[in-house]
Protein backbone atom coordinates (compact mmCIF):
# COMPACT_ATOMS: atom_id res chain seq x y z
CA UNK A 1 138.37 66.05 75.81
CA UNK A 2 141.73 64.63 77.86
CA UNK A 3 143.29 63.65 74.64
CA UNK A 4 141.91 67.59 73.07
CA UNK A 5 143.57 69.30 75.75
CA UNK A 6 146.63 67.36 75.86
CA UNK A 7 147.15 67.64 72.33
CA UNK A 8 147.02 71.35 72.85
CA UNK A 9 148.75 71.34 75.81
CA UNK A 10 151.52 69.77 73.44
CA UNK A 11 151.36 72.57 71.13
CA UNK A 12 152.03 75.11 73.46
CA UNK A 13 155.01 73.59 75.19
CA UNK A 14 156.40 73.17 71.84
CA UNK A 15 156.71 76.99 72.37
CA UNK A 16 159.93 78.75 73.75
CA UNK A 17 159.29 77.90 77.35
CA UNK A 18 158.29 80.25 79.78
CA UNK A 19 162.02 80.68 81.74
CA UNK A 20 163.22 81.92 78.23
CA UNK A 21 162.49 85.85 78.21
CA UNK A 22 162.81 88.01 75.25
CA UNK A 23 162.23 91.45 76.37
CA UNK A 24 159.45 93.15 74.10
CA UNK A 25 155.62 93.50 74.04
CA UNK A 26 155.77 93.44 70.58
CA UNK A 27 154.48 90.10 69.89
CA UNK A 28 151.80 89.88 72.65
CA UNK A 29 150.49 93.37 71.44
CA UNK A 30 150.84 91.97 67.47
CA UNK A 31 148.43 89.05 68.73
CA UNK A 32 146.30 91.68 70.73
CA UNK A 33 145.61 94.00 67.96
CA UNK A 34 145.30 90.54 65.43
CA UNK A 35 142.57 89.81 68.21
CA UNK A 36 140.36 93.09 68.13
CA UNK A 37 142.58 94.61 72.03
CA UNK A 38 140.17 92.21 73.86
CA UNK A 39 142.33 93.00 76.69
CA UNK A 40 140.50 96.48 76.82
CA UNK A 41 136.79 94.71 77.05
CA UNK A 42 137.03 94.84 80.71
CA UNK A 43 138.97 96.28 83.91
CA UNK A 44 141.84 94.88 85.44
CA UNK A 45 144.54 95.00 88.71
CA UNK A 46 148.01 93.52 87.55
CA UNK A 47 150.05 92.09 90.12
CA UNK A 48 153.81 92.23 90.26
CA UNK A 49 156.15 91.10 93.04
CA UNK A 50 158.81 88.54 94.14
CA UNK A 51 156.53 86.22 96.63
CA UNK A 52 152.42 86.31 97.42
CA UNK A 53 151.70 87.25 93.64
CA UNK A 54 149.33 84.08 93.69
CA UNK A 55 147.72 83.73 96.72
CA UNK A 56 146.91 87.62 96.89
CA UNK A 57 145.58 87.51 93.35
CA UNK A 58 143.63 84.55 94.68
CA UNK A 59 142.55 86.91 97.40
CA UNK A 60 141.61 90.24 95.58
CA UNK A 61 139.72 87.39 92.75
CA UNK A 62 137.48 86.11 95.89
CA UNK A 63 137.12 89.71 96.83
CA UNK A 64 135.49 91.43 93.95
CA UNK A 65 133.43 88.14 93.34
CA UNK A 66 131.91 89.14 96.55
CA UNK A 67 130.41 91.96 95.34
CA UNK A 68 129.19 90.50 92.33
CA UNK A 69 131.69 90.96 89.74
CA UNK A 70 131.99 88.39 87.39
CA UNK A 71 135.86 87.59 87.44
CA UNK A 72 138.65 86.13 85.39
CA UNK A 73 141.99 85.49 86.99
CA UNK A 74 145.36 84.58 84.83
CA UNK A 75 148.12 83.19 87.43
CA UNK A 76 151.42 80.71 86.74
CA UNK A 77 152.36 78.37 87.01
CA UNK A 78 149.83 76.19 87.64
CA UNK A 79 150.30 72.54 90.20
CA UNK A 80 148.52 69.97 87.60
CA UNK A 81 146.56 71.29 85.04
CA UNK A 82 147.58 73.62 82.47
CA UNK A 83 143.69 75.17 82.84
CA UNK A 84 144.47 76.08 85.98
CA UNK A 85 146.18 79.57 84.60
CA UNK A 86 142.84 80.98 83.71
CA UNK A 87 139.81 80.87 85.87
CA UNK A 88 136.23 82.43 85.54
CA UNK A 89 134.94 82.95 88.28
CA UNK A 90 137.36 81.39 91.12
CA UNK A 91 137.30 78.12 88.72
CA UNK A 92 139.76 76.91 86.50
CA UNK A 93 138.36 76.66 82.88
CA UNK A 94 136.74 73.94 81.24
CA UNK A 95 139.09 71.74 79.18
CA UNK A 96 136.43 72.05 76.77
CA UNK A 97 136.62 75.99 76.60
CA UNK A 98 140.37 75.83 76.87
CA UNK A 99 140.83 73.91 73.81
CA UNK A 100 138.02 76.02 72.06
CA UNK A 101 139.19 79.37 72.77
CA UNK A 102 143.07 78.09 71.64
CA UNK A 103 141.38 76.76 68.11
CA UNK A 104 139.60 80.14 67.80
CA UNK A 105 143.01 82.38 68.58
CA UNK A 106 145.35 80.27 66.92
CA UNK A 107 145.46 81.24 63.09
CA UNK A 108 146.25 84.56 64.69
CA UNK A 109 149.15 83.40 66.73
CA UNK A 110 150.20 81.87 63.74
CA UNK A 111 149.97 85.06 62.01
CA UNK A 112 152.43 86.67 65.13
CA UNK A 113 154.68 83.58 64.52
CA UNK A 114 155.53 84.27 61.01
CA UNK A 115 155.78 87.71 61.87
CA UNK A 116 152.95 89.71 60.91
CA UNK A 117 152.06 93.17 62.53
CA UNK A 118 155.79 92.52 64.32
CA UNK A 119 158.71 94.86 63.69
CA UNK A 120 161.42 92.85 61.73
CA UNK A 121 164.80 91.57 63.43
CA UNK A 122 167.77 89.96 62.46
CA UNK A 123 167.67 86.04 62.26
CA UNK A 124 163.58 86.41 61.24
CA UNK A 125 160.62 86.57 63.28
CA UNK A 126 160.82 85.09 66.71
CA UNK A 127 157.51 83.31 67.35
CA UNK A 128 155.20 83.90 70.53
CA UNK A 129 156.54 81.84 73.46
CA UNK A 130 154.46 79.82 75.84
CA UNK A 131 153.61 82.39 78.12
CA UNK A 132 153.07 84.63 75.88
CA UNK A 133 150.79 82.05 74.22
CA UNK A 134 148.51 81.55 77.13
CA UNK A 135 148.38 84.98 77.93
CA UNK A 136 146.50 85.98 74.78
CA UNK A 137 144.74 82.38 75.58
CA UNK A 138 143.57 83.94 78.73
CA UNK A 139 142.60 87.15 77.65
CA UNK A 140 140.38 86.19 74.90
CA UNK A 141 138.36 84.28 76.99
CA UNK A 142 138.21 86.58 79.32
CA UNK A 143 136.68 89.19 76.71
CA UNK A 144 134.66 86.13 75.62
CA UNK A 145 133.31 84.95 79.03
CA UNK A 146 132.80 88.17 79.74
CA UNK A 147 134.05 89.40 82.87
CA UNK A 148 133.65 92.50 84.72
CA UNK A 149 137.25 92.70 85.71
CA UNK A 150 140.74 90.68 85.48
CA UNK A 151 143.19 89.84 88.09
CA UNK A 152 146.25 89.53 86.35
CA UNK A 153 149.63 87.55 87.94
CA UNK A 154 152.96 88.82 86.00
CA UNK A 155 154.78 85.38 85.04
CA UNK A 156 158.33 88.09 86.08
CA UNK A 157 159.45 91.16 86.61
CA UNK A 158 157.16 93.38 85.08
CA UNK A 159 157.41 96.32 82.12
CA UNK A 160 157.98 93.74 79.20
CA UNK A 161 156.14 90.84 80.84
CA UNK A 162 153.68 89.93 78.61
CA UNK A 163 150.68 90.55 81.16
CA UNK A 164 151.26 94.18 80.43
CA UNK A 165 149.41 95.01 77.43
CA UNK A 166 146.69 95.78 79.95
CA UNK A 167 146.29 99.23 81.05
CA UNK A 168 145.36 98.26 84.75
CA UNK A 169 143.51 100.84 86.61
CA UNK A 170 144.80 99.36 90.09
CA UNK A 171 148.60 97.87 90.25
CA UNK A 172 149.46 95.50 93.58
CA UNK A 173 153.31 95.04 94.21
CA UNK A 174 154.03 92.40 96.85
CA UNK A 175 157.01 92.00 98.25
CA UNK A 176 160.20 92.24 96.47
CA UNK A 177 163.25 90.01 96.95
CA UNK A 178 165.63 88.26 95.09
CA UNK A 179 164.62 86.10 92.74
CA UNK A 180 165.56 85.65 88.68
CA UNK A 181 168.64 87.89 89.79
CA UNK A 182 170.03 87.07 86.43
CA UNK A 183 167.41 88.76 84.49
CA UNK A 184 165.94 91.57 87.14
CA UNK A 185 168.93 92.59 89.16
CA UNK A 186 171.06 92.08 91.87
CA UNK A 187 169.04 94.09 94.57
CA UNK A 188 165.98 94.68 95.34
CA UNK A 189 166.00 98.03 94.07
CA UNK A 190 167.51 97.15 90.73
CA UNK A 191 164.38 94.52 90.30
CA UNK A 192 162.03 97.21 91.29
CA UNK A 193 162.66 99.11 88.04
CA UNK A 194 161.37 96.46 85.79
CA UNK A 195 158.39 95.49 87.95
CA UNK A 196 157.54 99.53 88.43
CA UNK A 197 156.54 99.02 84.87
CA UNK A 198 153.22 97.67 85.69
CA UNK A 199 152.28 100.91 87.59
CA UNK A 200 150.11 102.86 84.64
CA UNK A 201 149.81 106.93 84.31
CA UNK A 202 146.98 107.85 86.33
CA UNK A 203 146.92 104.48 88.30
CA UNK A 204 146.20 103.65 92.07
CA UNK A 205 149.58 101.97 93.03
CA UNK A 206 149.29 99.23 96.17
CA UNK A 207 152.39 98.87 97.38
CA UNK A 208 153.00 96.00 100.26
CA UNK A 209 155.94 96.60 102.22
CA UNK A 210 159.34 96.47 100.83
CA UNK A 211 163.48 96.91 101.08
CA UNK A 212 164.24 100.21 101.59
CA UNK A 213 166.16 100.67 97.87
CA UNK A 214 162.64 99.25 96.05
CA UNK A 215 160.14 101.49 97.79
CA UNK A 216 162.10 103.90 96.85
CA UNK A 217 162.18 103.11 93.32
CA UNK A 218 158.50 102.34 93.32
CA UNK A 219 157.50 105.66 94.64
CA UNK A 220 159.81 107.62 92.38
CA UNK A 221 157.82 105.91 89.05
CA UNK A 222 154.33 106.59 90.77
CA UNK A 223 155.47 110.12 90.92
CA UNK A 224 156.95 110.27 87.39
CA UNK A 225 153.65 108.72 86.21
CA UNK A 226 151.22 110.65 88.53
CA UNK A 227 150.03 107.22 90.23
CA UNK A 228 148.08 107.27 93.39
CA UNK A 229 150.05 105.33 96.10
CA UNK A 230 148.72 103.19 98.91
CA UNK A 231 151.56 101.87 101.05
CA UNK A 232 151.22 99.01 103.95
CA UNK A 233 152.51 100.08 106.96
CA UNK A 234 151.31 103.78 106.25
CA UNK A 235 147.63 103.86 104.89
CA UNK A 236 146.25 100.40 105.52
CA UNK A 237 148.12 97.40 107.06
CA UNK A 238 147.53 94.30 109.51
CA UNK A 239 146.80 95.87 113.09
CA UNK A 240 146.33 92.65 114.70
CA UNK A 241 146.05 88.81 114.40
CA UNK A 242 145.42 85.50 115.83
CA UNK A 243 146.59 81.99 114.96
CA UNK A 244 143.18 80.52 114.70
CA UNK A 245 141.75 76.55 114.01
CA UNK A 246 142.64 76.04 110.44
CA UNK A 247 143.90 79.63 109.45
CA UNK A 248 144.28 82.85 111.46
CA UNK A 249 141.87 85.87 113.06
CA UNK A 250 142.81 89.07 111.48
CA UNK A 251 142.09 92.97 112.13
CA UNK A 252 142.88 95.15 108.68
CA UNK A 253 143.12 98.68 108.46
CA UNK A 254 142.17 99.18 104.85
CA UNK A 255 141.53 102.37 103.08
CA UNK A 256 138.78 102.91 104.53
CA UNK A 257 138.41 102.07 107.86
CA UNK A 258 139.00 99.19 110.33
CA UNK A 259 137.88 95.42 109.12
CA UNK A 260 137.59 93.42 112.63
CA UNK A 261 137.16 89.81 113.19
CA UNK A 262 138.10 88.42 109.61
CA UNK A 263 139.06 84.90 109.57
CA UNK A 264 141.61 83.59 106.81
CA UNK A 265 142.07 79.73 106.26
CA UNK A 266 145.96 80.81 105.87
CA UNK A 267 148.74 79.56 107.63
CA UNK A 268 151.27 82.44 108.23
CA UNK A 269 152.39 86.33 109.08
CA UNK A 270 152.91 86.16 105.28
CA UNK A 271 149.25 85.64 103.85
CA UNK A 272 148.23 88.29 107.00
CA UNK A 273 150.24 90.81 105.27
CA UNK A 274 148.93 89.73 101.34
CA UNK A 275 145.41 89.83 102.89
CA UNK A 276 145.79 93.37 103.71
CA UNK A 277 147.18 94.10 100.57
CA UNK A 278 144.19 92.38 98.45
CA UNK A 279 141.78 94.32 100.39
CA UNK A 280 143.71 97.85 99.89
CA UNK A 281 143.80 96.69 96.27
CA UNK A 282 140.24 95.60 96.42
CA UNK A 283 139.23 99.19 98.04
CA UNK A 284 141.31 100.54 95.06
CA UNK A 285 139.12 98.84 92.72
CA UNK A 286 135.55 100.32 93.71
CA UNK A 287 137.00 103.96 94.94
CA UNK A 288 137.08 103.75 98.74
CA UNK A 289 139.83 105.70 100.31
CA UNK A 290 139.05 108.42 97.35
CA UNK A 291 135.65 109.15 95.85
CA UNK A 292 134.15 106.93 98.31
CA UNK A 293 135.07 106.89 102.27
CA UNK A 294 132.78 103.77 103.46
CA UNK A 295 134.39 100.88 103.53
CA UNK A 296 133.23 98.11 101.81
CA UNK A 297 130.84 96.03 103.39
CA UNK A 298 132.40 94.00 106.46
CA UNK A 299 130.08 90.75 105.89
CA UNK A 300 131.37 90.34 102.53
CA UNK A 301 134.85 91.16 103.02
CA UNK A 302 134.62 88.10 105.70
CA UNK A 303 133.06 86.25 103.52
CA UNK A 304 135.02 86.81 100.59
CA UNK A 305 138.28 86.04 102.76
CA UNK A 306 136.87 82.68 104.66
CA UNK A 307 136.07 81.36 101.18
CA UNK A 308 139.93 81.62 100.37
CA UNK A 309 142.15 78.64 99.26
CA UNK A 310 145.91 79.05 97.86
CA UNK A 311 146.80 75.37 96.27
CA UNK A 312 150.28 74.54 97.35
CA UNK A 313 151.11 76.70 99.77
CA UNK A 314 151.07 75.12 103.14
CA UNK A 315 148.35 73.37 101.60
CA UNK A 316 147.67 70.12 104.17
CA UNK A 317 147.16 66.90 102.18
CA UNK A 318 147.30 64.19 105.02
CA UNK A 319 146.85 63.43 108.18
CA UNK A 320 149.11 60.87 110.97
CA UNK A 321 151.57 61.53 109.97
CA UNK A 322 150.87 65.37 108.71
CA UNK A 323 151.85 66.30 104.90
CA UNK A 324 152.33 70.14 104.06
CA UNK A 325 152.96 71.08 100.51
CA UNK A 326 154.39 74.57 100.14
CA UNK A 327 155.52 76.02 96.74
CA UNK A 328 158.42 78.55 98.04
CA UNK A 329 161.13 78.36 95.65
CA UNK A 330 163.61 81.41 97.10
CA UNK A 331 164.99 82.66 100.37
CA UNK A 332 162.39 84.60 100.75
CA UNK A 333 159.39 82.48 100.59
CA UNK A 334 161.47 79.89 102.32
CA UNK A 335 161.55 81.36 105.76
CA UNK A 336 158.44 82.42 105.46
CA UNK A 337 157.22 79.07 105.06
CA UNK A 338 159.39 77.70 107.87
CA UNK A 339 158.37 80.79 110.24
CA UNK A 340 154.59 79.70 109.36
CA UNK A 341 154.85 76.34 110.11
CA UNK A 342 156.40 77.03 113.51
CA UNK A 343 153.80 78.76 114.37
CA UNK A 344 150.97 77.02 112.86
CA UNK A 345 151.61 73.31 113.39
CA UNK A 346 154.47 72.84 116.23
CA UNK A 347 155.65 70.08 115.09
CA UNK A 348 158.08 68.14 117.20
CA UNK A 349 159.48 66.33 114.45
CA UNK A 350 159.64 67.28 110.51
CA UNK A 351 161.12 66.26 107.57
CA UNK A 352 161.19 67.91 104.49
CA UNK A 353 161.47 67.25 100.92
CA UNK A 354 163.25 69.26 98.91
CA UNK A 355 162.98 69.33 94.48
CA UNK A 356 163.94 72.82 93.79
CA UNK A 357 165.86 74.88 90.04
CA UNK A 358 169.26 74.98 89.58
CA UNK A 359 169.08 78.82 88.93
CA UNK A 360 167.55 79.18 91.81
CA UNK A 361 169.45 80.03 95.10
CA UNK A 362 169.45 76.86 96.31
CA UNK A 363 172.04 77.34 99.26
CA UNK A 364 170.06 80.10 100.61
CA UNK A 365 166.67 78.20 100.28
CA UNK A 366 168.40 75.36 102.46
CA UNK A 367 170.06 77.85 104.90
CA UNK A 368 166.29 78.99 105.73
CA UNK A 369 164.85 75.74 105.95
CA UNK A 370 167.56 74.33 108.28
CA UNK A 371 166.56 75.47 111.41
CA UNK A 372 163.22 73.60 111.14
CA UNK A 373 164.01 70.27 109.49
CA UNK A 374 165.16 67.66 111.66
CA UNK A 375 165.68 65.92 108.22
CA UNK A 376 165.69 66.55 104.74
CA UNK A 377 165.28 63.71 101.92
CA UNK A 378 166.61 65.44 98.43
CA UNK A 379 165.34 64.38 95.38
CA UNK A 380 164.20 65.94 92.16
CA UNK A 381 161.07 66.80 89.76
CA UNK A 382 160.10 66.20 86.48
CA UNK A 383 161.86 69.23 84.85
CA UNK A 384 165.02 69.30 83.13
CA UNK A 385 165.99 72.57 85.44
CA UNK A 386 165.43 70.58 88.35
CA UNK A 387 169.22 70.26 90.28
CA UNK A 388 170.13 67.02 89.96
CA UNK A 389 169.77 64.79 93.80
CA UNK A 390 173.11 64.37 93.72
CA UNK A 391 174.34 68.01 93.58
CA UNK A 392 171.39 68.87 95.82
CA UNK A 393 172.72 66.54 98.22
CA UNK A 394 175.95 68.03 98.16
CA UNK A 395 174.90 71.52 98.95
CA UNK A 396 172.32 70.15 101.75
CA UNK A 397 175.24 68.06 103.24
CA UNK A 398 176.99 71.74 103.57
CA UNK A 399 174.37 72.86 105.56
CA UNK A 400 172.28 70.43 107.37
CA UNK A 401 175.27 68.13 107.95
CA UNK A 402 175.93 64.16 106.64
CA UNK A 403 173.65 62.74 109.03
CA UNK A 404 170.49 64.69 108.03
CA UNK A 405 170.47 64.82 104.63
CA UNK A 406 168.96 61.43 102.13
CA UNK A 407 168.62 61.29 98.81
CA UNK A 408 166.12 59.94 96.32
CA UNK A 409 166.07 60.41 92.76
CA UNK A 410 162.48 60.11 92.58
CA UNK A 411 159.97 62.47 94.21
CA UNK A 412 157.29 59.18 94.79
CA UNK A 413 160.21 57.48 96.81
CA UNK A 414 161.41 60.50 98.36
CA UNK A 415 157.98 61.59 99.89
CA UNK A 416 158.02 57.29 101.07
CA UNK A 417 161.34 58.31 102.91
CA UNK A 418 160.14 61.29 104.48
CA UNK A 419 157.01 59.70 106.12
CA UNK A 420 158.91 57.03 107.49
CA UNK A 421 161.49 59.19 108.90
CA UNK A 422 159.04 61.10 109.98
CA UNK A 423 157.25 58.00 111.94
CA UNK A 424 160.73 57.06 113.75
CA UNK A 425 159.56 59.08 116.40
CA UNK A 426 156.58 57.05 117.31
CA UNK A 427 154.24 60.26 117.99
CA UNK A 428 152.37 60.89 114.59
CA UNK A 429 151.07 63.78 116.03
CA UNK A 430 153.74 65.89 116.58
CA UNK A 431 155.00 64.60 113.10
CA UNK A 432 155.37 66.02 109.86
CA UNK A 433 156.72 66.14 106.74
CA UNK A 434 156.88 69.21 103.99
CA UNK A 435 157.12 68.86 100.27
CA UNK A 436 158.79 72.16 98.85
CA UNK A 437 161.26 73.91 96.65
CA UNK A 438 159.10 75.40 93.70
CA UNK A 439 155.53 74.91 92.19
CA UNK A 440 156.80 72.39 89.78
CA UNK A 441 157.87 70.52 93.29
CA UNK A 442 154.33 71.00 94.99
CA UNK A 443 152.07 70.39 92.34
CA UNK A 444 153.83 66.81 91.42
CA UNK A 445 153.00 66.24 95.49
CA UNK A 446 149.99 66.81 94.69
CA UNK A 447 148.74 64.36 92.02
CA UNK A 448 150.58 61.96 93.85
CA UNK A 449 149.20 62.59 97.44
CA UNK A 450 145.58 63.80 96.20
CA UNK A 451 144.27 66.35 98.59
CA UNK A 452 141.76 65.74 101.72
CA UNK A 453 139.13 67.74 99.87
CA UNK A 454 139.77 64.72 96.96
């Protein structure tokens, strides 16, 4: 079944890859309608946002299964396995079901592809790109499975992502910042306009903090809509929290009253803030704040939130000396990450590891990083828009200074370096070194270093 799925795996990345973005729903909803709309066979909350869209999707998925939904969950990109984008229940999907589901669906994409039930254009059809591929991948087996509900992770920005064929009843928006400025915007607010798409007529809207100029965007399309808005900060929120053994002790104020004594096994004020918002969102979902004023039941919420994991982010994969993986990729999620590990692991001593996109901000992503690395060993991953080491270098030289920054052109070598830079010091303990820059970066890490759970 290796060879199946890697054979189909092939197919898809023949596709236009996922970074290339034609803006129009016209070809996922062509494959949808080709399909019978099994997109509308069950409920869904989209997701939209700059950083957290995974982890809180990972969150709210734990949370309904709690109350004994029967969930599917479409996030990207995935670490290793390309089955990893579509889970049943908390679970990736078989490589067996995978493979079946793309036989079943893909006379129909081939349909799309040569341009049936798609307006024409100039040059001939344009056929269905990867993403958009898996997406109708993932929602037919969702409709086949089937599930109660859908937690659906935009792959960017938002109206004409091709997630949003669904007509969500509850839409989360995490944090907004600047990422893919050359598609989205410039500002926050400008990149609020596309992701407001996802916010449907008649909607519940949970909205996690943001910049000033994209709340205000988001609110104004809630209104023109007539969307129900939940805001952090105003009707639920984090009111207090704890760095605890392996995660943290939180206190939420959802939507319907005050959740005490919830322990997430999180690193990070970041994944306090997208727990709050997966519970509002959560809430959303069953009516509580609205029809219904009880709050959900406390022993599940804490159960459904101990049971979290979020692969890749500030994900621990050895011990002596200590090996964090973390997937941030943008300013943003970078000093997050470093603020988190701070906080969480005190190291005396780390080293990072840095494979990050050329199109990314890569100056900025050092700039956060710098304060926290005693050392950083540049390198590279396996895809082509991975910066090359030596302009990496060049830019990390500009920041962390000649005598901090190494380079490796291989990520296997590069991790080497790190640990025994890290080691110089002689106390393993206070050690560490952490893999980062993107997904692509993490996920490498990961076959590489396995995980302590194996």
């Amino acid at each position: 079944m290796n060879e199946e799925l890697q054979a189909v795996e092939a197919e898809l990345l023949a596709r236009l890859p996922e970074t290339k973005i034609d803006p129009t729903l016209e070809r996922e909803q062509a494959l949808m309608d080709l399909l019978g709309e099994p997109q509308r066979s069950y409920q869904s909350v989209h997701i939209t946002g700059t950083n957290g869209k995974t982890s809180t999707a990972r969150m709210i998925d734990q949370l309904l299964g709690a109350f004994e939904l029967r969930t599917g969950r479409l996030t990207s990109p995935h670490l290793a396995s390309v089955t990893e984008r579509i889970t049943l229940d908390g679970e990736p999907i078989s490589a067996e079901r995978f493979v079946e589901v793309y036989r079943d669906i893909k006379p129909y994409m081939e349909m799309v592809d040569s341009g049936v039930g798609v307006p024409e254009r100039e040059g001939g059809p344009l056929p269905l790109s990867f993403f958009e591929a898996v997406t109708g991948l993932g929602y037919a087996a969702f409709a086949d499975a089937p599930v109660d509900v859908a937690v659906v992770e935009v792959g960017m920005g938002g109206t004409w992502d091709s997630t949003n064929v669904i007509d969500a009843a509850v839409s989360v928006v995490t944090p907004i910042d600047l990422d893919h400025t050359d598609k989205l915007g410039g500002t926050p607010g400008e990149i609020a306009v596309e992701k407001s798409g996802i916010i449907k007529p008649g909607g519940i809207a949970v909205l996690a903090q943001q910049p000033v100029d994209a709340a205000q965007v988001l609110l104004k399309h809630a209104v023109e809509v007539d969307a129900t808005v939940a805001r952090e900060g105003m009707e639920f929120g984090v009111l207090s929290r704890q760095v605890a053994v392996g995660g943290q002790l939180l206190t939420l104020r959802g939507l319907g009253g005050e959740y005490p004594d919830v322990f997430l096994p999180l690193h990070g004020e970041h994944q306090a803030h997208n727990a709050a918002v997966a519970l509002a969102a959560a809430e959303a979902f069953f009516g509580v704040g609205a029809a219904q004023n009880e709050p959900l039941n406390i022993e599940k919420v804490r159960a459904a939130f101990a049971s979290v994991r979020s692969p890749g982010r500030m994900e621990v994969v050895r011990r002596s000396p200590t090996v964090l993986l973390d997937a941030a990729h943008n300013p943003a999620g970078a000093r997050a990450t470093a603020a988190a590990v701070q906080e969480a692991f005190g190291f005396t001593r780390l080293v990072g590891v840095l494979a990050v996109a050329k199109d990314k901000d890569v100056r900025g992503v050092l700039e956060a990083f710098e304060p926290v690395l005693a050392e950083v060993v540049v390198t590279r991953n396996s895809l082509p828009r991975s910066m090359p080491p030596d302009e990496l270098a060049a830019l990390a030289v500009e920041v962390f200074g000649p005598d901090r920054v190494q380079v490796e052109t291989r990520l296997d070598d590069a991790i080497d370096a790190a640990v025994a830079l890290a080691e110089e010091e002689g106390d393993l303990g206070g050690a560490g070194v952490l893999v980062t820059g993107s997904v692509i970066t993490a996920g490498e890490a990961r076959v590489l270093l396995g995980t302590l759970e194996g």
